[in-house]
Tab-separated table of C-alpha atoms in Angstrom:
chain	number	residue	atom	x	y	z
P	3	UNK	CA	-32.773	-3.119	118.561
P	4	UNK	CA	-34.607	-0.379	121.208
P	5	UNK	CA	-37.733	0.011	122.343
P	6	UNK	CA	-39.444	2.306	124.582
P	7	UNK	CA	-40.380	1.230	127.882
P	8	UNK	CA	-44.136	1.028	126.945
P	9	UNK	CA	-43.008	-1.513	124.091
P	10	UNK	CA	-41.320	-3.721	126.006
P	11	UNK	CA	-43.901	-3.514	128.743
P	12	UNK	CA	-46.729	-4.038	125.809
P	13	UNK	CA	-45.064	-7.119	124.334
P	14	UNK	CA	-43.256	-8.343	127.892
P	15	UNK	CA	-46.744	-8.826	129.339
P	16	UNK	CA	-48.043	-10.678	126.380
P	17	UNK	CA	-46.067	-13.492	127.940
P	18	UNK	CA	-47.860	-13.200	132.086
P	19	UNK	CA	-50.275	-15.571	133.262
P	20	UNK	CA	-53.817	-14.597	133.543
P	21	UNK	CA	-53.830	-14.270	137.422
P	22	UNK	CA	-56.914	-14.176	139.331
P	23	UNK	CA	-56.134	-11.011	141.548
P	24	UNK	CA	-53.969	-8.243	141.813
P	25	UNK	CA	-52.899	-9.610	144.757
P	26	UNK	CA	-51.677	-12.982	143.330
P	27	UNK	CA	-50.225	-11.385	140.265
P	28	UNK	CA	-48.302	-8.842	143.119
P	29	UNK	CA	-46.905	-11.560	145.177
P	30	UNK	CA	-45.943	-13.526	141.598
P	31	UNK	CA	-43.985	-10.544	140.515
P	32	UNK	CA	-42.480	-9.855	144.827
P	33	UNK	CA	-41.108	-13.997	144.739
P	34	UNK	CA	-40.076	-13.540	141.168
P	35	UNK	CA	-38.013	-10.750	141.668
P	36	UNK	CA	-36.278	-11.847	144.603
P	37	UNK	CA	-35.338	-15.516	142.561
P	38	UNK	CA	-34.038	-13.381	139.805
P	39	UNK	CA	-31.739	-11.031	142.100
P	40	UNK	CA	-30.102	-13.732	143.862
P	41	UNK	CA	-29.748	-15.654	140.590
P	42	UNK	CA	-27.484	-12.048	139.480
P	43	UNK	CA	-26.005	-11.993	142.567
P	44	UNK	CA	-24.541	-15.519	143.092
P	45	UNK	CA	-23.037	-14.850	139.577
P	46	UNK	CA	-21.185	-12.206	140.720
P	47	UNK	CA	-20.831	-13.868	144.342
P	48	UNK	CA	-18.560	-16.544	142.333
P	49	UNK	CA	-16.656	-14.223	140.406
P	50	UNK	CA	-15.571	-12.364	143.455
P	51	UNK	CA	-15.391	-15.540	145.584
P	52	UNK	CA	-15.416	-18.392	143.556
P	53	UNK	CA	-12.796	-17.498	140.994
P	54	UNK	CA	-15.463	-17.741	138.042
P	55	UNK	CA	-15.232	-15.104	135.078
P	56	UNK	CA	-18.347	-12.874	135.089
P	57	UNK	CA	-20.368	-14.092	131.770
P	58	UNK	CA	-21.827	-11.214	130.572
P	59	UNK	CA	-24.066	-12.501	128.389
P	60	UNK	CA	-25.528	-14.692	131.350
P	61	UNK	CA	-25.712	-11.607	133.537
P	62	UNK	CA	-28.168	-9.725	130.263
P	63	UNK	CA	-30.254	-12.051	130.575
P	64	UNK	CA	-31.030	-12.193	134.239
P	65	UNK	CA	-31.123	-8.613	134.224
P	66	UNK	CA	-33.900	-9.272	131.413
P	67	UNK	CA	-35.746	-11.751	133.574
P	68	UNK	CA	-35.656	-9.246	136.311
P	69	UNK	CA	-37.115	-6.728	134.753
P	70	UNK	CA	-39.797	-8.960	133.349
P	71	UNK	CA	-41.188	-8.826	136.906
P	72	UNK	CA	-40.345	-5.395	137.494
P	73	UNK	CA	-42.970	-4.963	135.043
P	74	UNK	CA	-45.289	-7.663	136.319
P	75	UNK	CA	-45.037	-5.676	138.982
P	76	UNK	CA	-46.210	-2.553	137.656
P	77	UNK	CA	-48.659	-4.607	135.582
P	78	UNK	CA	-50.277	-5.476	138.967
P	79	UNK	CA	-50.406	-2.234	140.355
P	80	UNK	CA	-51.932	-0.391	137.124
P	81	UNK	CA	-48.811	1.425	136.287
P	82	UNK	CA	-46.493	1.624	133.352
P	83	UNK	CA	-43.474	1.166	133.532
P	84	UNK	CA	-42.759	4.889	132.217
P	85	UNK	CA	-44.387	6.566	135.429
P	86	UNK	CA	-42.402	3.955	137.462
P	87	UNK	CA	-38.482	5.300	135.933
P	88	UNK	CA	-40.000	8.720	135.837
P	89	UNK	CA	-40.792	8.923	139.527
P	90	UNK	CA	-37.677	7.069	140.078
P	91	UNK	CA	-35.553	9.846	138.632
P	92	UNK	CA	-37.879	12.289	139.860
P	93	UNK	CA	-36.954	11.261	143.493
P	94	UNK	CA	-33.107	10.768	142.572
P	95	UNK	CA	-32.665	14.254	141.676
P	96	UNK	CA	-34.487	15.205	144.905
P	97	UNK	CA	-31.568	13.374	146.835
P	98	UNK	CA	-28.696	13.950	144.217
P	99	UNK	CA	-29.470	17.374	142.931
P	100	UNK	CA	-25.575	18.111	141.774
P	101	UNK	CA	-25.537	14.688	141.027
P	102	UNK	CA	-24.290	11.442	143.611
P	103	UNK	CA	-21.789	11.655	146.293
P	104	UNK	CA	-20.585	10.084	149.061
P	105	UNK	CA	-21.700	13.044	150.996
P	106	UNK	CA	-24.634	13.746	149.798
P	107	UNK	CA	-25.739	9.798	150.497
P	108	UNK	CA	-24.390	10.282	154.255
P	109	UNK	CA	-26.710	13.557	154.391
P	110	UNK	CA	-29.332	13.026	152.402
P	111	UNK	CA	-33.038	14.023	154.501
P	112	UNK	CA	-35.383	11.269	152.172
């Protein structure tokens, strides 16, 4: 099944607390996001170092939870999450304009 971004962020947000301030709801989605992340990464910390196989499925799923607050935190900041990939790819093809390299990274001015 796909959605867009604004159904997922429609129907993911159906599912947030009522927070009392933007700022609480901001600082939910800052703490949430860094849990998530190092959940990911000490999956893939034991596959490199640990000798565990990388469970896929496992790995979705975090990704979904992380996302979940990447659109909490857009939720807080009156955003969707549509302007949020669209500036993101607006400023990757001001870095990357003939696409990534290794030299462009060392170079790039922003």
């Amino acid at each position: 099944m796909t959605m867009t971004l604004e159904e997922y962020q429609h129907k993911a947000m159906r599912t947030a607390p009522d927070f009392t301030t933007q700022r609480e709801a901001a600082i939910c989605a800052a703490l949430g996001l860094t849990g998530e992340a190092g959940e990911f990464a000490d999956m893939v910390k034991k596959a490199m170092f640990h000798g565990h196989d990388l469970d896929e499925d496992k790995m979705v799923k975090e990704l979904g939870d992380i996302l979940w607050y990447v659109t909490l935190a857009a939720k807080a900041l009156g955003v969707s999450l549509e302007l949020v990939a669209s500036e993101n790819v607006a400023k990757l093809e001001r870095r990357y304009p003939a696409g990534f390299s290794h030299e462009a990274s060392r170079n790039r001015k922003e």
